Tab-separated table of C-alpha atoms in Angstrom:
chain	number	residue	atom	x	y	z
T	152	UNK	CA	31.555	75.824	-2.953
T	153	UNK	CA	27.858	75.260	-4.209
T	154	UNK	CA	25.590	73.085	-2.270
T	155	UNK	CA	23.463	72.543	-4.742
T	156	UNK	CA	25.784	70.940	-7.508
T	157	UNK	CA	27.984	68.008	-5.941
T	158	UNK	CA	28.552	65.979	-8.838
T	159	UNK	CA	29.878	69.023	-11.180
T	160	UNK	CA	33.441	68.574	-10.556
T	161	UNK	CA	33.339	65.107	-12.680
T	162	UNK	CA	33.188	67.376	-15.993
T	163	UNK	CA	36.373	68.885	-15.594
T	164	UNK	CA	38.147	66.494	-17.758
T	165	UNK	CA	35.984	67.204	-20.327
T	166	UNK	CA	35.847	71.005	-20.107
T	167	UNK	CA	38.480	71.783	-22.738
T	168	UNK	CA	36.882	69.359	-25.494
T	169	UNK	CA	33.383	71.068	-24.780
T	170	UNK	CA	34.310	74.477	-25.114
T	171	UNK	CA	36.120	73.611	-28.156
T	172	UNK	CA	33.045	71.809	-29.799
T	173	UNK	CA	31.405	74.960	-28.733
T	174	UNK	CA	33.438	77.106	-31.005
T	175	UNK	CA	33.292	75.108	-33.764
T	176	UNK	CA	29.346	74.784	-33.448
T	177	UNK	CA	29.174	78.574	-33.361
T	178	UNK	CA	31.490	78.952	-36.210
T	179	UNK	CA	28.818	76.524	-38.359
T	180	UNK	CA	25.869	78.270	-37.412
T	181	UNK	CA	25.469	81.534	-39.446
T	182	UNK	CA	22.685	83.110	-37.295
T	183	UNK	CA	24.658	83.035	-34.567
T	184	UNK	CA	27.782	84.138	-35.859
T	185	UNK	CA	25.950	87.334	-37.476
T	186	UNK	CA	26.109	88.993	-33.865
T	187	UNK	CA	29.451	89.362	-34.038
T	188	UNK	CA	32.349	91.287	-35.775
T	189	UNK	CA	35.012	88.434	-36.208
T	190	UNK	CA	35.980	84.996	-35.047
T	191	UNK	CA	38.343	86.254	-32.944
T	192	UNK	CA	35.612	88.098	-30.938
T	193	UNK	CA	33.655	84.749	-31.097
T	194	UNK	CA	36.968	83.119	-29.663
T	195	UNK	CA	37.420	85.443	-27.076
T	196	UNK	CA	33.592	84.910	-25.957
T	197	UNK	CA	33.820	81.315	-25.615
T	198	UNK	CA	37.073	81.826	-23.646
T	199	UNK	CA	35.205	84.069	-21.518
T	200	UNK	CA	32.147	81.373	-20.892
T	201	UNK	CA	34.963	78.670	-20.046
T	202	UNK	CA	36.505	80.752	-17.564
T	203	UNK	CA	33.232	81.683	-15.805
T	204	UNK	CA	32.279	77.867	-16.177
T	205	UNK	CA	35.540	76.540	-14.229
T	206	UNK	CA	35.489	79.402	-11.697
T	207	UNK	CA	31.817	78.271	-10.823
T	208	UNK	CA	32.889	74.880	-9.736
T	209	UNK	CA	34.113	76.314	-6.429
T	210	UNK	CA	31.631	79.492	-6.219
T	211	UNK	CA	29.271	79.633	-3.204
T	212	UNK	CA	25.843	79.597	-4.365
T	213	UNK	CA	25.177	83.307	-3.837
T	214	UNK	CA	28.332	83.571	-5.777
T	215	UNK	CA	26.865	81.651	-8.865
T	216	UNK	CA	23.886	84.052	-8.698
T	217	UNK	CA	25.678	87.123	-8.793
T	218	UNK	CA	27.991	85.952	-11.660
T	219	UNK	CA	25.098	84.744	-14.067
T	220	UNK	CA	23.390	87.933	-13.409
T	221	UNK	CA	26.402	90.079	-14.416
T	222	UNK	CA	27.138	87.425	-17.647
T	223	UNK	CA	23.636	87.939	-18.849
T	224	UNK	CA	23.839	91.885	-18.557
T	225	UNK	CA	27.408	91.219	-20.412
T	226	UNK	CA	25.522	89.448	-23.582
T	227	UNK	CA	23.025	92.065	-23.453
T	228	UNK	CA	25.438	94.992	-23.958
T	229	UNK	CA	26.764	92.648	-26.546
T	230	UNK	CA	23.274	92.592	-27.993
T	231	UNK	CA	22.932	88.974	-28.512
T	232	UNK	CA	19.422	88.114	-28.150
T	233	UNK	CA	18.433	85.839	-24.948
T	234	UNK	CA	16.778	83.112	-27.246
T	235	UNK	CA	20.124	83.211	-29.034
T	236	UNK	CA	22.382	83.105	-26.004
T	237	UNK	CA	20.034	79.963	-24.692
T	238	UNK	CA	20.752	78.288	-28.093
T	239	UNK	CA	24.620	78.331	-26.951
T	240	UNK	CA	23.715	77.274	-23.497
T	241	UNK	CA	21.721	74.028	-24.962
T	242	UNK	CA	24.777	73.180	-27.065
T	243	UNK	CA	27.065	72.942	-24.271
T	244	UNK	CA	24.227	71.388	-22.289
T	245	UNK	CA	24.330	68.822	-24.831
T	246	UNK	CA	27.741	67.963	-24.884
T	247	UNK	CA	28.397	67.350	-21.074
T	248	UNK	CA	25.163	65.582	-21.096
T	249	UNK	CA	26.482	63.016	-23.587
T	250	UNK	CA	29.850	63.094	-21.947
T	251	UNK	CA	28.192	62.141	-18.368
T	252	UNK	CA	26.939	58.631	-19.949
T	253	UNK	CA	29.978	57.011	-19.497
T	254	UNK	CA	31.303	57.921	-15.990
T	255	UNK	CA	30.437	56.907	-12.654
T	256	UNK	CA	27.432	58.402	-10.898
T	257	UNK	CA	26.044	58.983	-14.195
T	258	UNK	CA	22.490	59.628	-12.979
T	259	UNK	CA	23.406	62.463	-10.363
T	260	UNK	CA	25.643	64.015	-12.448
T	261	UNK	CA	23.034	64.363	-15.126
T	262	UNK	CA	20.725	65.635	-12.732
T	263	UNK	CA	23.450	68.467	-11.606
T	264	UNK	CA	23.957	69.382	-15.100
T	265	UNK	CA	20.498	69.720	-15.796
T	266	UNK	CA	19.670	71.901	-12.737
T	267	UNK	CA	22.935	73.971	-13.196
T	268	UNK	CA	22.035	75.334	-16.704
T	269	UNK	CA	18.411	75.981	-15.497
T	270	UNK	CA	20.145	78.001	-13.042
T	271	UNK	CA	22.110	79.592	-15.818
T	272	UNK	CA	19.179	80.202	-17.941
T	273	UNK	CA	17.102	82.135	-15.241
T	274	UNK	CA	19.994	84.188	-13.573
T	275	UNK	CA	21.140	85.105	-16.961
T	276	UNK	CA	17.611	86.025	-18.047
T	277	UNK	CA	17.478	88.126	-14.640
T	278	UNK	CA	20.673	89.908	-16.315
T	279	UNK	CA	18.823	90.777	-19.350
T	280	UNK	CA	15.755	91.940	-17.518
T	281	UNK	CA	17.819	94.295	-15.289
T	282	UNK	CA	19.368	95.558	-18.664
T	283	UNK	CA	15.818	96.030	-20.045
T	284	UNK	CA	14.314	97.795	-17.279
T	285	UNK	CA	17.246	100.466	-17.292
T	286	UNK	CA	16.685	100.967	-20.922
T	287	UNK	CA	12.949	101.123	-20.584
T	288	UNK	CA	13.492	103.871	-17.832
T	289	UNK	CA	15.575	106.105	-19.815
T	290	UNK	CA	12.792	105.569	-22.460
T	291	UNK	CA	9.944	106.764	-20.032
T	292	UNK	CA	12.291	109.897	-19.091
T	293	UNK	CA	12.590	110.352	-23.013
T	294	UNK	CA	8.751	110.274	-22.814
T	295	UNK	CA	8.158	112.706	-20.196
T	296	UNK	CA	10.627	114.974	-21.778
T	297	UNK	CA	8.915	114.749	-25.304
T	298	UNK	CA	5.505	114.825	-24.111
T	299	UNK	CA	5.314	119.126	-24.233
T	300	UNK	CA	5.145	118.952	-27.670
T	301	UNK	CA	2.342	117.242	-28.089
T	302	UNK	CA	-0.458	119.363	-29.299
T	303	UNK	CA	-3.372	117.430	-28.099
T	304	UNK	CA	-4.224	117.500	-24.245
T	305	UNK	CA	-6.226	114.456	-24.036
T	306	UNK	CA	-3.549	112.247	-25.859
T	307	UNK	CA	-0.899	114.114	-23.422
T	308	UNK	CA	-2.607	113.144	-20.750
T	309	UNK	CA	-3.133	109.699	-21.329
T	310	UNK	CA	0.353	108.976	-22.514
T	311	UNK	CA	1.771	110.747	-19.363
T	312	UNK	CA	-0.933	108.413	-17.047
T	313	UNK	CA	0.095	105.336	-18.931
T	314	UNK	CA	3.671	105.927	-18.776
T	315	UNK	CA	3.649	106.720	-15.055
T	316	UNK	CA	1.971	103.494	-14.459
T	317	UNK	CA	4.970	101.603	-16.866
T	318	UNK	CA	7.583	103.550	-14.509
T	319	UNK	CA	5.519	101.689	-11.125
T	320	UNK	CA	5.878	98.524	-12.671
T	321	UNK	CA	9.779	98.570	-12.957
T	322	UNK	CA	10.172	100.510	-9.522
T	323	UNK	CA	8.103	97.529	-7.999
T	324	UNK	CA	10.349	94.589	-9.945
T	325	UNK	CA	13.722	96.666	-8.973
T	326	UNK	CA	12.728	97.372	-5.400
T	327	UNK	CA	11.116	94.189	-4.767
T	328	UNK	CA	8.070	96.162	-3.815
T	329	UNK	CA	3.961	95.074	-3.824
T	330	UNK	CA	2.560	95.945	-6.646
T	331	UNK	CA	-1.531	96.745	-6.613
T	332	UNK	CA	-2.831	94.708	-9.911
T	333	UNK	CA	-6.466	95.789	-9.122
T	334	UNK	CA	-5.635	99.314	-9.259
T	335	UNK	CA	-5.781	100.402	-12.868
T	336	UNK	CA	-7.112	103.667	-12.870
T	337	UNK	CA	-5.002	104.931	-15.658
T	338	UNK	CA	-6.413	102.057	-18.093
T	339	UNK	CA	-10.029	103.144	-16.959
T	340	UNK	CA	-9.168	107.006	-17.638
T	341	UNK	CA	-7.758	105.732	-21.084
T	342	UNK	CA	-10.445	103.646	-21.858
T	343	UNK	CA	-13.374	106.064	-20.944
T	344	UNK	CA	-12.039	108.470	-23.402
T	345	UNK	CA	-11.698	106.418	-26.205
T	346	UNK	CA	-14.531	107.987	-27.966
T	347	UNK	CA	-12.175	109.817	-30.450
T	348	UNK	CA	-11.519	106.239	-32.211
T	349	UNK	CA	-13.601	104.023	-34.630
T	350	UNK	CA	-15.226	101.015	-33.170
T	351	UNK	CA	-12.768	98.613	-34.800
T	352	UNK	CA	-9.928	100.366	-33.530
T	353	UNK	CA	-11.556	100.680	-30.143
T	354	UNK	CA	-12.308	96.847	-29.953
T	355	UNK	CA	-8.593	96.373	-30.930
T	356	UNK	CA	-7.220	98.652	-28.111
T	357	UNK	CA	-9.455	96.887	-25.290
T	358	UNK	CA	-8.209	93.714	-26.329
T	359	UNK	CA	-4.914	94.996	-25.881
T	360	UNK	CA	-5.692	96.358	-22.751
T	361	UNK	CA	-6.807	92.567	-21.338
T	362	UNK	CA	-3.416	91.551	-22.812
T	363	UNK	CA	-1.668	94.000	-20.416
T	364	UNK	CA	-3.577	92.992	-17.485
T	365	UNK	CA	-2.992	89.274	-17.789
T	366	UNK	CA	0.485	89.537	-18.577
T	367	UNK	CA	0.771	91.983	-15.455
T	368	UNK	CA	-0.601	89.512	-13.048
T	369	UNK	CA	1.664	86.697	-14.414
T	370	UNK	CA	4.625	88.608	-14.357
T	371	UNK	CA	4.127	89.283	-10.707
T	372	UNK	CA	3.016	86.119	-10.073
T	373	UNK	CA	6.542	84.382	-11.469
T	374	UNK	CA	8.549	87.286	-10.000
T	375	UNK	CA	7.421	86.087	-6.594
T	376	UNK	CA	8.754	82.853	-7.490
T	377	UNK	CA	11.692	83.600	-8.671
T	378	UNK	CA	10.988	82.490	-11.944
T	379	UNK	CA	12.804	84.743	-13.934
T	380	UNK	CA	12.851	82.299	-17.383
T	381	UNK	CA	9.004	82.592	-17.177
T	382	UNK	CA	9.808	86.625	-16.240
T	383	UNK	CA	11.576	87.749	-19.453
T	384	UNK	CA	9.428	86.841	-21.955
T	385	UNK	CA	6.452	87.996	-20.430
T	386	UNK	CA	8.282	91.455	-19.929
T	387	UNK	CA	9.010	91.371	-23.302
T	388	UNK	CA	5.754	90.940	-24.252
T	389	UNK	CA	4.050	93.228	-22.042
T	390	UNK	CA	6.362	96.076	-23.108
T	391	UNK	CA	5.773	95.714	-26.672
T	392	UNK	CA	2.335	95.389	-26.380
T	393	UNK	CA	2.344	98.483	-23.802
T	394	UNK	CA	4.270	100.590	-26.258
T	395	UNK	CA	1.571	99.518	-29.273
T	396	UNK	CA	-1.097	101.124	-26.856
T	397	UNK	CA	0.910	104.253	-26.906
T	398	UNK	CA	1.448	104.531	-30.794
T	399	UNK	CA	-2.409	103.821	-31.214
T	400	UNK	CA	-3.053	106.973	-29.330
T	401	UNK	CA	-1.496	108.726	-32.661
T	402	UNK	CA	-2.494	106.930	-35.837
T	403	UNK	CA	-1.199	103.626	-36.135
T	404	UNK	CA	-3.028	100.946	-38.440
T	405	UNK	CA	-4.394	98.310	-36.762
T	406	UNK	CA	-3.374	95.482	-39.454
T	407	UNK	CA	0.496	96.963	-38.448
T	408	UNK	CA	-0.011	96.563	-34.636
T	409	UNK	CA	-1.660	93.177	-35.498
T	410	UNK	CA	1.737	91.854	-37.308
T	411	UNK	CA	3.967	93.300	-34.369
T	412	UNK	CA	1.816	91.394	-31.761
T	413	UNK	CA	1.538	88.215	-33.624
T	414	UNK	CA	4.783	86.195	-32.296
T	415	UNK	CA	4.419	87.997	-28.454
T	416	UNK	CA	2.385	84.955	-27.301
T	417	UNK	CA	4.895	82.339	-28.352
T	418	UNK	CA	6.205	79.316	-26.298
T	419	UNK	CA	9.790	79.532	-27.100
T	420	UNK	CA	10.721	75.557	-26.740
T	421	UNK	CA	7.975	74.341	-29.113
T	422	UNK	CA	7.719	77.722	-31.556
T	423	UNK	CA	3.821	77.196	-30.641
T	424	UNK	CA	1.175	79.468	-28.833
T	425	UNK	CA	1.027	79.162	-25.496
T	426	UNK	CA	-1.812	78.034	-22.925
T	427	UNK	CA	-2.883	81.954	-22.360
T	428	UNK	CA	-3.755	82.019	-25.983
T	429	UNK	CA	-5.627	79.192	-26.556
T	430	UNK	CA	-9.267	79.685	-25.177
T	431	UNK	CA	-8.759	83.617	-26.960
T	432	UNK	CA	-8.420	81.695	-30.294
T	433	UNK	CA	-11.302	79.416	-29.493
T	434	UNK	CA	-13.455	82.036	-28.895
T	435	UNK	CA	-12.809	83.833	-32.101
T	436	UNK	CA	-13.347	80.653	-33.981
T	437	UNK	CA	-16.519	79.951	-32.005
T	438	UNK	CA	-17.721	83.031	-33.071
T	439	UNK	CA	-17.400	82.540	-36.862
T	440	UNK	CA	-19.032	79.300	-36.754
T	441	UNK	CA	-21.964	81.019	-34.825
T	442	UNK	CA	-22.360	83.950	-37.626
T	443	UNK	CA	-21.121	82.352	-40.553
T	444	UNK	CA	-21.429	78.605	-39.967
T	445	UNK	CA	-17.665	78.165	-40.686
T	446	UNK	CA	-16.938	74.691	-39.129
T	447	UNK	CA	-13.608	73.927	-37.301
T	448	UNK	CA	-11.943	71.184	-35.583
T	449	UNK	CA	-10.350	71.306	-31.919
T	450	UNK	CA	-7.449	68.461	-31.403
T	451	UNK	CA	-5.697	67.567	-27.836
T	452	UNK	CA	-2.455	65.667	-28.195
T	453	UNK	CA	-0.899	64.375	-25.273
T	454	UNK	CA	2.401	62.350	-25.049
T	455	UNK	CA	2.444	58.774	-23.806
T	456	UNK	CA	4.756	57.740	-20.760
T	457	UNK	CA	6.213	61.345	-20.867
T	458	UNK	CA	7.184	60.947	-17.302
T	459	UNK	CA	9.059	57.626	-18.027
T	460	UNK	CA	10.737	59.203	-21.002
T	461	UNK	CA	12.077	62.223	-18.015
T	462	UNK	CA	12.867	59.640	-15.501
T	463	UNK	CA	14.815	57.092	-17.938
T	464	UNK	CA	16.484	59.697	-20.180
T	465	UNK	CA	16.477	62.997	-18.291
T	466	UNK	CA	14.546	66.193	-18.800
T	467	UNK	CA	16.766	67.486	-21.593
T	468	UNK	CA	15.633	64.320	-23.434
T	469	UNK	CA	12.070	65.372	-22.272
T	470	UNK	CA	12.443	68.617	-23.686
T	471	UNK	CA	13.798	67.239	-27.221
T	472	UNK	CA	10.787	65.236	-27.594
T	473	UNK	CA	8.340	68.531	-26.906
T	474	UNK	CA	10.449	70.449	-29.212
T	475	UNK	CA	10.027	67.838	-31.851
T	476	UNK	CA	6.477	67.552	-31.527
T	477	UNK	CA	6.170	71.420	-31.789
T	478	UNK	CA	7.867	70.939	-35.021
T	479	UNK	CA	5.765	68.184	-36.598
T	480	UNK	CA	2.572	70.053	-35.588
T	481	UNK	CA	3.454	73.091	-37.302
T	482	UNK	CA	5.000	71.133	-40.403
T	483	UNK	CA	1.651	69.538	-40.731
T	484	UNK	CA	-1.049	72.247	-40.179
T	485	UNK	CA	-1.783	74.509	-42.729
T	486	UNK	CA	-1.205	78.515	-42.289
T	487	UNK	CA	-4.774	79.490	-41.142
T	488	UNK	CA	-4.359	76.577	-38.675
T	489	UNK	CA	-2.865	77.294	-35.085
T	490	UNK	CA	-0.729	75.042	-32.875
T	491	UNK	CA	-0.251	75.582	-28.977
T	492	UNK	CA	1.388	73.935	-25.842
T	493	UNK	CA	-1.190	74.097	-23.102
T	494	UNK	CA	0.561	71.931	-20.730
T	495	UNK	CA	3.871	70.113	-19.835
T	496	UNK	CA	3.236	67.580	-22.464
T	497	UNK	CA	-0.062	68.477	-23.496
T	498	UNK	CA	-0.640	70.336	-26.933
T	499	UNK	CA	-3.805	71.333	-28.680
T	500	UNK	CA	-4.498	72.417	-32.326
T	501	UNK	CA	-7.296	74.637	-34.098
T	502	UNK	CA	-7.981	73.427	-37.665
T	503	UNK	CA	-10.148	76.030	-39.549
T	504	UNK	CA	-12.885	74.784	-42.157
T	505	UNK	CA	-11.412	71.284	-41.398
T	506	UNK	CA	-14.024	68.307	-41.194
T	507	UNK	CA	-13.801	65.098	-39.373
T	508	UNK	CA	-12.291	63.477	-42.276
T	509	UNK	CA	-9.351	66.125	-43.067
T	510	UNK	CA	-8.714	66.394	-39.349
T	511	UNK	CA	-8.247	63.049	-38.794
T	512	UNK	CA	-5.677	62.815	-41.590
T	513	UNK	CA	-3.780	65.674	-40.317
T	514	UNK	CA	-3.786	64.086	-37.034
T	515	UNK	CA	-2.637	60.679	-38.469
T	516	UNK	CA	0.115	62.328	-40.208
T	517	UNK	CA	1.159	64.299	-37.136
T	518	UNK	CA	1.346	60.970	-35.128
T	519	UNK	CA	3.205	58.992	-37.856
T	520	UNK	CA	5.918	61.198	-38.379
T	521	UNK	CA	6.672	61.626	-34.107
T	522	UNK	CA	6.024	58.093	-34.016
T	523	UNK	CA	9.003	57.147	-36.464
T	524	UNK	CA	11.557	59.639	-35.045
T	525	UNK	CA	14.224	58.304	-33.151
T	526	UNK	CA	15.595	60.024	-30.502
T	527	UNK	CA	19.307	59.551	-29.288
T	528	UNK	CA	20.145	59.376	-26.083
T	529	UNK	CA	23.794	58.351	-26.409
T	530	UNK	CA	26.013	56.226	-28.303
T	531	UNK	CA	24.491	52.847	-27.191
T	532	UNK	CA	20.679	54.167	-26.487
T	533	UNK	CA	17.857	55.428	-28.488
T	534	UNK	CA	13.918	55.810	-27.603
T	535	UNK	CA	10.608	56.589	-29.495
T	536	UNK	CA	7.919	58.440	-28.255
T	537	UNK	CA	4.026	58.002	-29.172
T	538	UNK	CA	1.193	60.149	-28.174
T	539	UNK	CA	-2.867	59.793	-27.916
T	540	UNK	CA	-4.921	62.486	-29.731
T	541	UNK	CA	-8.620	63.427	-29.116
T	542	UNK	CA	-10.492	65.661	-31.732
T	543	UNK	CA	-14.026	66.835	-31.970
T	544	UNK	CA	-15.434	69.072	-35.030
T	545	UNK	CA	-17.907	71.696	-34.649
T	546	UNK	CA	-20.178	71.490	-37.833
T	547	UNK	CA	-23.687	71.213	-36.694
T	548	UNK	CA	-24.950	74.982	-36.527
T	549	UNK	CA	-28.214	73.646	-34.396
T	550	UNK	CA	-25.889	72.465	-31.693
T	551	UNK	CA	-23.581	75.677	-30.721
T	552	UNK	CA	-21.672	74.730	-28.131
T	553	UNK	CA	-19.915	77.133	-25.603
T	554	UNK	CA	-16.375	77.347	-25.080
T	555	UNK	CA	-15.637	75.232	-22.150
T	556	UNK	CA	-18.298	72.575	-23.637
T	557	UNK	CA	-15.868	71.996	-26.504
T	558	UNK	CA	-12.889	71.806	-23.854
T	559	UNK	CA	-14.750	69.061	-22.140
T	560	UNK	CA	-15.777	67.173	-25.015
T	561	UNK	CA	-12.178	67.331	-26.648
T	562	UNK	CA	-10.814	66.465	-23.525
T	563	UNK	CA	-13.218	63.770	-22.908
T	564	UNK	CA	-12.076	62.455	-26.836
T	565	UNK	CA	-8.418	62.420	-25.455
T	566	UNK	CA	-9.345	60.577	-22.077
T	567	UNK	CA	-11.110	57.927	-24.374
T	568	UNK	CA	-7.818	57.252	-26.536
T	569	UNK	CA	-5.989	57.240	-23.336
T	570	UNK	CA	-7.906	54.589	-21.896
T	571	UNK	CA	-8.128	52.393	-25.295
T	572	UNK	CA	-4.497	51.840	-24.512
T	573	UNK	CA	-2.685	54.883	-25.621
T	574	UNK	CA	-1.449	55.718	-28.765
T	575	UNK	CA	-5.011	55.790	-30.138
T	576	UNK	CA	-7.040	58.520	-32.222
T	577	UNK	CA	-10.608	59.336	-30.357
T	578	UNK	CA	-13.143	61.537	-32.295
T	579	UNK	CA	-16.918	62.744	-32.287
């Protein structure tokens, strides 16, 4: 029996009801049911999940890891996207958390549930990753086979070097061996020979190279920490960008490529851009300000008393708050604006062409909608969330700040909002 989860057995009386509810909710979700041929197939899969869960209650920690890695591989073979598999798991997790409110050792059981589903997500992500790497190895061999048909010697040599590099990454991940993150001779060889493309395309390709380098370093950082929840989206993003650089060796349009990478750096919980994209977008906005005097505002938002929400109502409730704030940010900004999750409970927005008055109005609307939303913990308890907001507006062309100066200034405004009693908006 697992030494990690001492209270999960208390869920036994609720298992049948939990999976019946799970099945009913799956049938009502048109998006999820699209991946199945029939209700019978859904029923079979739910039954399989149920047996996995029941058996897991008596498994050792090693058996748990192996079982859920295999389950991830099984769902990958069913062509169910990982994000949709996670949605299904969240239905079960939510049901069990609600059930746990009314039994003894409620707090301990809730923590076990939260950690257990965290393990499920991580290990099934490893299963998905295993299958993805297997398919990518097959693609690599196909690349090598078809490379002989390439008439351009330079293109053939570039692709050979780049695919060899990709193969070495997959091998390092599979064999758990060190990978030299500073040895990028394949990149250098490629970039040194970019004289055959126009300047705009070259600049775009070089930006892709930077993303590849960053994602590769992040990939192995999280791999060392055994954090497959972070590894899977990074690997997917890396592969997508990498394959684009191969396409761009030919005649792919920049607009097409840009559209393809648009959603690769998203935070899956909030549907906002991740922190690693924030400074890149900020630098581009600052460049527009310098060249064309296009004013913009930068906003920081921080959830008040977020630790208390997690401590009082569990991490599951905290995730719901984060998810809702991401939703409200997306609903209240324009298509030209960009929202980010830059920390655990910290958010940022870049508002293009927005003056101080317009920015304040947007911040007030987001804050108001978050304030009035009631988060349900159980049948007897609910809670509300608030946030502190700081922002600055760049409109004086005589005083052009650097990226880091902007970040320091907006951070100072957020600090002022917090210091003045929280739930405030501070700006300059």
